[in-house]
GROMACS .gro file of C-alpha atoms in nm:
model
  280
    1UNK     CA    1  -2.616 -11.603   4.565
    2UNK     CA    2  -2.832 -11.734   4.289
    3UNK     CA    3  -3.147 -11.400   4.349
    4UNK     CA    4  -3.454 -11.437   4.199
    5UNK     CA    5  -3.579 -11.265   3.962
    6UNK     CA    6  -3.846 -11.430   3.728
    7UNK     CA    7  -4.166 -11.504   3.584
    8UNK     CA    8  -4.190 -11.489   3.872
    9UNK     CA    9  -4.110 -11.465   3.771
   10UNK     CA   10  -4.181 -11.521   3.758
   11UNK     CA   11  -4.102 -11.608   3.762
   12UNK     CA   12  -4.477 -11.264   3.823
   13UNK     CA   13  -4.424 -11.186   3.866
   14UNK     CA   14  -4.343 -11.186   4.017
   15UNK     CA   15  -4.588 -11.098   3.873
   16UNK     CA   16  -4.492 -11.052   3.719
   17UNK     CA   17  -4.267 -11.366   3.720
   18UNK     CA   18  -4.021 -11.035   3.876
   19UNK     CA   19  -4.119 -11.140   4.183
   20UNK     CA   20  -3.935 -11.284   4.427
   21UNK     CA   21  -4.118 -11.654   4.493
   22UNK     CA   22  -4.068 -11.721   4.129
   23UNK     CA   23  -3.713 -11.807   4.102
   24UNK     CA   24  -3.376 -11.675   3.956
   25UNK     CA   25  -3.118 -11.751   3.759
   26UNK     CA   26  -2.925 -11.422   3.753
   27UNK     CA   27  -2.533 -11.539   3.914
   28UNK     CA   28  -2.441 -11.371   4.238
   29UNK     CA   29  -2.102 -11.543   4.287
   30UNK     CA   30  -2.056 -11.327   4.640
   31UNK     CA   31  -2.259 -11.505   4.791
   32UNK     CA   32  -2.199 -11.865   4.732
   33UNK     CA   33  -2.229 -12.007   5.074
   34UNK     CA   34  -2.561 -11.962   5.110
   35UNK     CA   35  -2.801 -12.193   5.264
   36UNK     CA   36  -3.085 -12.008   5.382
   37UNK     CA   37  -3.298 -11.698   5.286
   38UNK     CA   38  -3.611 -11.583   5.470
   39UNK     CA   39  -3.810 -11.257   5.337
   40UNK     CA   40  -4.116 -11.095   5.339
   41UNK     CA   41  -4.283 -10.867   5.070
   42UNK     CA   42  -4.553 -10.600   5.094
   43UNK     CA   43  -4.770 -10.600   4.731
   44UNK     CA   44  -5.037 -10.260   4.660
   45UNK     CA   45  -5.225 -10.510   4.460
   46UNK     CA   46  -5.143 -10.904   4.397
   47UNK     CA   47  -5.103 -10.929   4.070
   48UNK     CA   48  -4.965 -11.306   3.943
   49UNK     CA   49  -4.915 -11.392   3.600
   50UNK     CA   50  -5.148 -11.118   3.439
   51UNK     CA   51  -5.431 -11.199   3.670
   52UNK     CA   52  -5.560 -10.965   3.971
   53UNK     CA   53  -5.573 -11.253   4.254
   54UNK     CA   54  -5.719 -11.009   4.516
   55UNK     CA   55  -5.905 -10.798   4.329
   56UNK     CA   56  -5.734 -10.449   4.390
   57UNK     CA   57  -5.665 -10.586   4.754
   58UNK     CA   58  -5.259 -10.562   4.908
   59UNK     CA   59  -5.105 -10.843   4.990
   60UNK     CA   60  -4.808 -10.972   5.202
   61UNK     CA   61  -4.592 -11.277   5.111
   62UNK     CA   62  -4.380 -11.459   5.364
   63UNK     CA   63  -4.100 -11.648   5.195
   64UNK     CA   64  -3.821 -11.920   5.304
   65UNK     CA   65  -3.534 -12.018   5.061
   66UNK     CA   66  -3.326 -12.357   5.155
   67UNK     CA   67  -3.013 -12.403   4.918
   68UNK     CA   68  -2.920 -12.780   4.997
   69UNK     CA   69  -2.536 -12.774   5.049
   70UNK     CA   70  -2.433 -12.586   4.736
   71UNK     CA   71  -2.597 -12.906   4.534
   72UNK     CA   72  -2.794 -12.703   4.297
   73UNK     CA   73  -3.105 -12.834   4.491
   74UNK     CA   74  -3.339 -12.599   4.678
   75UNK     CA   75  -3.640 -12.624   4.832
   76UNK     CA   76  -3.847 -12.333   4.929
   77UNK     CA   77  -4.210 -12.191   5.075
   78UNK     CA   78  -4.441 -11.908   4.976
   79UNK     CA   79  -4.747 -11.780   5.135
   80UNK     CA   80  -4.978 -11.522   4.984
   81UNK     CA   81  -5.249 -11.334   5.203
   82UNK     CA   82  -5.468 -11.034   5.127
   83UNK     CA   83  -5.435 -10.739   5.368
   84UNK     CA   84  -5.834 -10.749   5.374
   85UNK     CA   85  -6.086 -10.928   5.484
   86UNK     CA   86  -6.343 -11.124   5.235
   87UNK     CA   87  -6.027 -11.351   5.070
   88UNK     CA   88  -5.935 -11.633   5.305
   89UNK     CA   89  -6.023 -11.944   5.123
   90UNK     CA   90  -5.788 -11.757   4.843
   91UNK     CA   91  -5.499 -11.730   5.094
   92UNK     CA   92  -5.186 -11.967   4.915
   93UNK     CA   93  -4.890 -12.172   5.041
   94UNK     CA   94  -4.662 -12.239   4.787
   95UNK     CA   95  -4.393 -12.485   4.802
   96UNK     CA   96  -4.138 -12.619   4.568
   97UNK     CA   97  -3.846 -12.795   4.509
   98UNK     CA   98  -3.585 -12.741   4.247
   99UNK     CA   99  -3.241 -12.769   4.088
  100UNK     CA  100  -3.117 -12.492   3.919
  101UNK     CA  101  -2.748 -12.478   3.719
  102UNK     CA  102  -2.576 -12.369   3.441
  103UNK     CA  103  -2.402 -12.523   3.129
  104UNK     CA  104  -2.129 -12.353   2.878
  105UNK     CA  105  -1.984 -12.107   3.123
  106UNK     CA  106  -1.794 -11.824   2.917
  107UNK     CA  107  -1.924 -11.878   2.592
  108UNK     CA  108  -2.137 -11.622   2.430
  109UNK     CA  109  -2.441 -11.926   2.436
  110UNK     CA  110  -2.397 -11.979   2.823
  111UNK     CA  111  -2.698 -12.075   2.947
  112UNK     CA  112  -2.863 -12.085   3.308
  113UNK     CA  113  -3.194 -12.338   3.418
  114UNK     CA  114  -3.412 -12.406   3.662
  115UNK     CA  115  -3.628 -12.677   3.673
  116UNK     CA  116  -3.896 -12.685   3.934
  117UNK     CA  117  -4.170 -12.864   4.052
  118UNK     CA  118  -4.492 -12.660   4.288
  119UNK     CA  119  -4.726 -12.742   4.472
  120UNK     CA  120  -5.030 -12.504   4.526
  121UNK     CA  121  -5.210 -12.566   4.826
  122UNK     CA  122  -5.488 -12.324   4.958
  123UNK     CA  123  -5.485 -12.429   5.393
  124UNK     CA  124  -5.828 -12.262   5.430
  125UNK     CA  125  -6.059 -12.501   5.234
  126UNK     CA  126  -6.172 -12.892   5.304
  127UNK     CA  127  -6.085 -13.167   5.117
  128UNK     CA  128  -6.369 -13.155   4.913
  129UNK     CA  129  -6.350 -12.800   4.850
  130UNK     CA  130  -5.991 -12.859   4.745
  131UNK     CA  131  -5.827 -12.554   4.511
  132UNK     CA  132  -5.469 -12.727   4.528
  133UNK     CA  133  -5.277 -12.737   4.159
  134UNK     CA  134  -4.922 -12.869   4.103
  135UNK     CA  135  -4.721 -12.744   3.853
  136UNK     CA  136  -4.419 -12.800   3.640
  137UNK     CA  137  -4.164 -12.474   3.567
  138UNK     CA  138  -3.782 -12.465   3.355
  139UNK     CA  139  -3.658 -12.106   3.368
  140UNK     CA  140  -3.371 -12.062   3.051
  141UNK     CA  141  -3.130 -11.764   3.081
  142UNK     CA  142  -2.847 -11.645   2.854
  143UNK     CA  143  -2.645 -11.399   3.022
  144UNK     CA  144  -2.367 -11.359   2.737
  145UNK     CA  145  -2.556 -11.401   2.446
  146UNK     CA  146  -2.653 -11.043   2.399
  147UNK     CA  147  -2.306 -10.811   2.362
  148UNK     CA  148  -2.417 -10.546   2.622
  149UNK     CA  149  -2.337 -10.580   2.942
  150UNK     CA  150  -2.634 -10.675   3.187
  151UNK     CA  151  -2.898 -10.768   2.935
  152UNK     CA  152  -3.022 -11.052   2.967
  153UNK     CA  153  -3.326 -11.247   2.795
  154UNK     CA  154  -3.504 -11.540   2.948
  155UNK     CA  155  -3.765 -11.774   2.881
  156UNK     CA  156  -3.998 -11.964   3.118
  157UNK     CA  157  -4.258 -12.245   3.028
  158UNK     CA  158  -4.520 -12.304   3.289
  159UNK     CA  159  -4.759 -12.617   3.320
  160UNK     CA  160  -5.023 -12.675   3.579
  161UNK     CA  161  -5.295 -12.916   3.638
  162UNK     CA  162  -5.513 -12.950   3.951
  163UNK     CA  163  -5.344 -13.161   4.227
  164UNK     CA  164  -5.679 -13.407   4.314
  165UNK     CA  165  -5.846 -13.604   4.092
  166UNK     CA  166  -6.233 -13.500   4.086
  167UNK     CA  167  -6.161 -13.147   4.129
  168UNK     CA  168  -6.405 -12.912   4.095
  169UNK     CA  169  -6.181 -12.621   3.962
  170UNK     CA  170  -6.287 -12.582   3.587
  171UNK     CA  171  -6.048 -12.703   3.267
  172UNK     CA  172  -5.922 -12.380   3.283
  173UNK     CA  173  -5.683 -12.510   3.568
  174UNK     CA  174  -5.502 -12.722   3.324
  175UNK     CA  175  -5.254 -12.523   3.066
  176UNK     CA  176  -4.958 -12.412   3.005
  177UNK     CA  177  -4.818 -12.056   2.955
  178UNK     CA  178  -4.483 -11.943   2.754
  179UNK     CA  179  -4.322 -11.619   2.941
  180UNK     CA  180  -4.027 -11.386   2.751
  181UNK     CA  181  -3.847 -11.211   2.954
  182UNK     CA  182  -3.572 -10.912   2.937
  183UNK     CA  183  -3.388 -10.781   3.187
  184UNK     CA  184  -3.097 -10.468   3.215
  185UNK     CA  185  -2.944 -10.429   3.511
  186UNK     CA  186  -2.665 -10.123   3.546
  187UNK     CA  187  -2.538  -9.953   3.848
  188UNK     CA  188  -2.576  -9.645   4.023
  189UNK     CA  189  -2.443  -9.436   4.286
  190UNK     CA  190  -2.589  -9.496   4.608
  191UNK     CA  191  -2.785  -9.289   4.792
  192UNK     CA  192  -2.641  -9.374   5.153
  193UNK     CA  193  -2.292  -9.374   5.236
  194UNK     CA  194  -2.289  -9.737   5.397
  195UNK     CA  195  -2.376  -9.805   5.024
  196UNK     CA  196  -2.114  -9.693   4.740
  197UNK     CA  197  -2.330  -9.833   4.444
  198UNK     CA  198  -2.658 -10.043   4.378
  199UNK     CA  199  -2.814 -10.183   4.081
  200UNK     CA  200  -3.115 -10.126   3.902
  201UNK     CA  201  -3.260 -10.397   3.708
  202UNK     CA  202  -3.543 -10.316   3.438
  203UNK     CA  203  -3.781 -10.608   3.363
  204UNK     CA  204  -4.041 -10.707   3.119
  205UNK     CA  205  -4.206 -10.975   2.997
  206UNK     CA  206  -4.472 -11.044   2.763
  207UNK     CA  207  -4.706 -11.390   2.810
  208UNK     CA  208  -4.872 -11.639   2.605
  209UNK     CA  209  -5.176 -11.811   2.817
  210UNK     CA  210  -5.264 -12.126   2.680
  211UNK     CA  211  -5.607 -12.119   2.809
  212UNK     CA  212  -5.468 -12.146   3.172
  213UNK     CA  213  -5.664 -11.962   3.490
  214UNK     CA  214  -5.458 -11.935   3.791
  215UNK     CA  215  -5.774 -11.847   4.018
  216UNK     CA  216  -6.105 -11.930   4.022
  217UNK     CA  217  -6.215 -11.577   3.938
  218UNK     CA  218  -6.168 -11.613   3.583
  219UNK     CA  219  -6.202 -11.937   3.436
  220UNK     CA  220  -6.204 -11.889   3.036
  221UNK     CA  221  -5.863 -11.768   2.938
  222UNK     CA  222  -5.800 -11.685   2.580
  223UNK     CA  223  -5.539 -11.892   2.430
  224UNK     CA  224  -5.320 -11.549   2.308
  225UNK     CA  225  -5.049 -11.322   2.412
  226UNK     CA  226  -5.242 -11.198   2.707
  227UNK     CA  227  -5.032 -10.896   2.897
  228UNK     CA  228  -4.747 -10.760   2.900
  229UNK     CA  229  -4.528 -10.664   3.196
  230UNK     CA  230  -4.246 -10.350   3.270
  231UNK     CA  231  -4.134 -10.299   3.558
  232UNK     CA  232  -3.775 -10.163   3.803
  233UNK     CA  233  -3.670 -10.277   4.117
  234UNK     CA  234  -3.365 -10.199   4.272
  235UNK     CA  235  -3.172 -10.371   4.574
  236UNK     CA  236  -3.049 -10.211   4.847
  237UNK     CA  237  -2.789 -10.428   5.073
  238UNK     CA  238  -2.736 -10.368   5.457
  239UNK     CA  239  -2.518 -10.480   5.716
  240UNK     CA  240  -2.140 -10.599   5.706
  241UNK     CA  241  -2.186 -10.848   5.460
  242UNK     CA  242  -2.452 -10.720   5.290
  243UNK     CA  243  -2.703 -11.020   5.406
  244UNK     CA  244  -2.991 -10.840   5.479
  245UNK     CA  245  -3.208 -10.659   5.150
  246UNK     CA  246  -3.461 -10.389   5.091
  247UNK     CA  247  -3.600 -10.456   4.729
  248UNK     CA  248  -3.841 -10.118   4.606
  249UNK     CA  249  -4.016 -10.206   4.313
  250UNK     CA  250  -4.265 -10.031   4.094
  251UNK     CA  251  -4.440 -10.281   3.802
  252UNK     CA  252  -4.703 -10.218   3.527
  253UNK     CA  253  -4.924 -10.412   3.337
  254UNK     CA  254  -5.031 -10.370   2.997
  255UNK     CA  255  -5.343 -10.632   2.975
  256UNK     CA  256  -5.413 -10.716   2.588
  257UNK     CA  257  -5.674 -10.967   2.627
  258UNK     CA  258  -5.981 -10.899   2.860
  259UNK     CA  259  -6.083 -11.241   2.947
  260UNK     CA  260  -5.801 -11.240   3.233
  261UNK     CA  261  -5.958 -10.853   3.367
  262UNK     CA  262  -6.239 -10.752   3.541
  263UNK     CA  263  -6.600 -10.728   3.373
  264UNK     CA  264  -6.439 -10.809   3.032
  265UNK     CA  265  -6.283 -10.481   3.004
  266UNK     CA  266  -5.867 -10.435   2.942
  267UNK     CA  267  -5.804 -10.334   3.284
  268UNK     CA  268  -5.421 -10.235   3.278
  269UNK     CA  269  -5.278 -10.238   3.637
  270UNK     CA  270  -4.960 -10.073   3.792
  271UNK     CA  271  -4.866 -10.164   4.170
  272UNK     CA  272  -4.555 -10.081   4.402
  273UNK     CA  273  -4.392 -10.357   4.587
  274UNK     CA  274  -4.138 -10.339   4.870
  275UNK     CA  275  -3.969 -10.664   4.980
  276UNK     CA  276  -3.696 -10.756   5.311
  277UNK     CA  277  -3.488 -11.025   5.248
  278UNK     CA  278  -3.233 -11.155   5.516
  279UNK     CA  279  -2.975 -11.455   5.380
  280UNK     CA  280  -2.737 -11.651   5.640
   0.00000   0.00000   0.00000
């Protein structure tokens, strides 16, 4: 199974791009036969690529995964929705299709990619109230190319524009940002005898915003490293072939710039997520 783990990486993400909806490129060879993955994560606060989207508001995310026959093509659906009332026109669908791969298995220089295009469409609103962006993602990992076992860096490059022509969302809609990633995963005894081992994977990420808003709440990015991201999550596997998945995560961010926080301050933010995945 090819899990994700970006940014969101998220690719925020995840987040931080650590989040599930953002894709992965770490190799699960157990699972190769997998066609299908439905989920659904709980969030203390929403945070998406350095930016509070609900302002201090939970939020759950409903996710389907559709691996198309093994082909390196996906396709896949997100929705985001605060656990509070006052953010409906903010609620998101996300969907996007993708090929991920790899080239130069074995070597030291082995590298995986994704390549993924998104569509961001926001149900709630009229046409002429439309919020909807697109966006263009590749996700590079090198899982050799650092001589310790289970660090790996990656690197994702983000573009989005608005999806309609004579939006009304602001310039700041229109960017790019440049995410660095590490991640060391090692294993652990379990903590339940169904479960002899797990691993825990620690993330972090640091992010160069182009100038590029993903909400409407703050529309005047600076174009600088704007936060930085730790964070540890841990998966916990379930049933007889281990298809079903409780992901515990705790993230922090360390905001540098304060034109993507609240009332221009450097508002650093630390959430808990806890995520159910079930693959078949």
């Amino acid at each position: 199974m090819k899990r994700v783990v970006f940014l969101v990486v998220l690719l925020a993400t995840a987040t931080a791009l650590g989040q599930d909806w953002e894709g992965d490129l770490q190799e699960d060879t157990e699972l190769q036969g997998l066609h299908t993955m439905v989920g659904v994560t709980w969030d203390s606060k929403y945070i998406w690529r350095g930016f509070d989207i609900f302002d201090d508001k939970s939020a759950t995310h409903l996710m389907v995964d559709l691996n198309l026959f093994e082909s390196g093509f996906g396709v896949s659906a997100v929705g985001h929705r605060a656990n509070g009332s006052g953010f409906e026109d903010a609620e998101r669908w996300d969907g996007t299709l993708y090929y991920q791969s790899g080239v130069y298995a074995g070597q030291p220089y082995a590298t995986n990619f994704r390549l993924g295009f998104v569509h961001y469409l926001f149900p709630e609103l009229n046409d002429e109230e439309s919020l909807d962006r697109q966006e263009g993602q590749l996700v590079l990992a090198w899982p050799n190319i650092i001589p310790i076992q289970g660090l790996q860096p990656s690197y994702a490059l983000i573009k989005m524009w608005p999806a309609d022509s004579g939006s009304r969302l602001s310039d700041a809609a229109s960017g790019w940002m440049h995410i660095f990633m590490l991640d060391y995963g090692f294993s652990v005894p379990g903590i339940v005898s169904s479960i002899p081992e797990h691993v825990i994977t620690l993330h972090s990420e640091l992010v160069y915003n182009d100038g590029l808003s993903v909400t409407t709440r703050f529309s005047n990015p600076a174009h600088d490293f704007t936060h930085a991201v730790l964070g540890a999550s841990t998966d916990l596997a379930f049933g007889s072939g281990g298809n079903l998945v409780l992901t515990p995560a705790v993230y922090y961010q360390l905001t540098l710039e304060e034109t993507i926080s609240e009332d221009g301050d450097k508002d650093n933010e630390l959430w808990v997520s806890l995520g159910l995945k079930y693959a078949f």
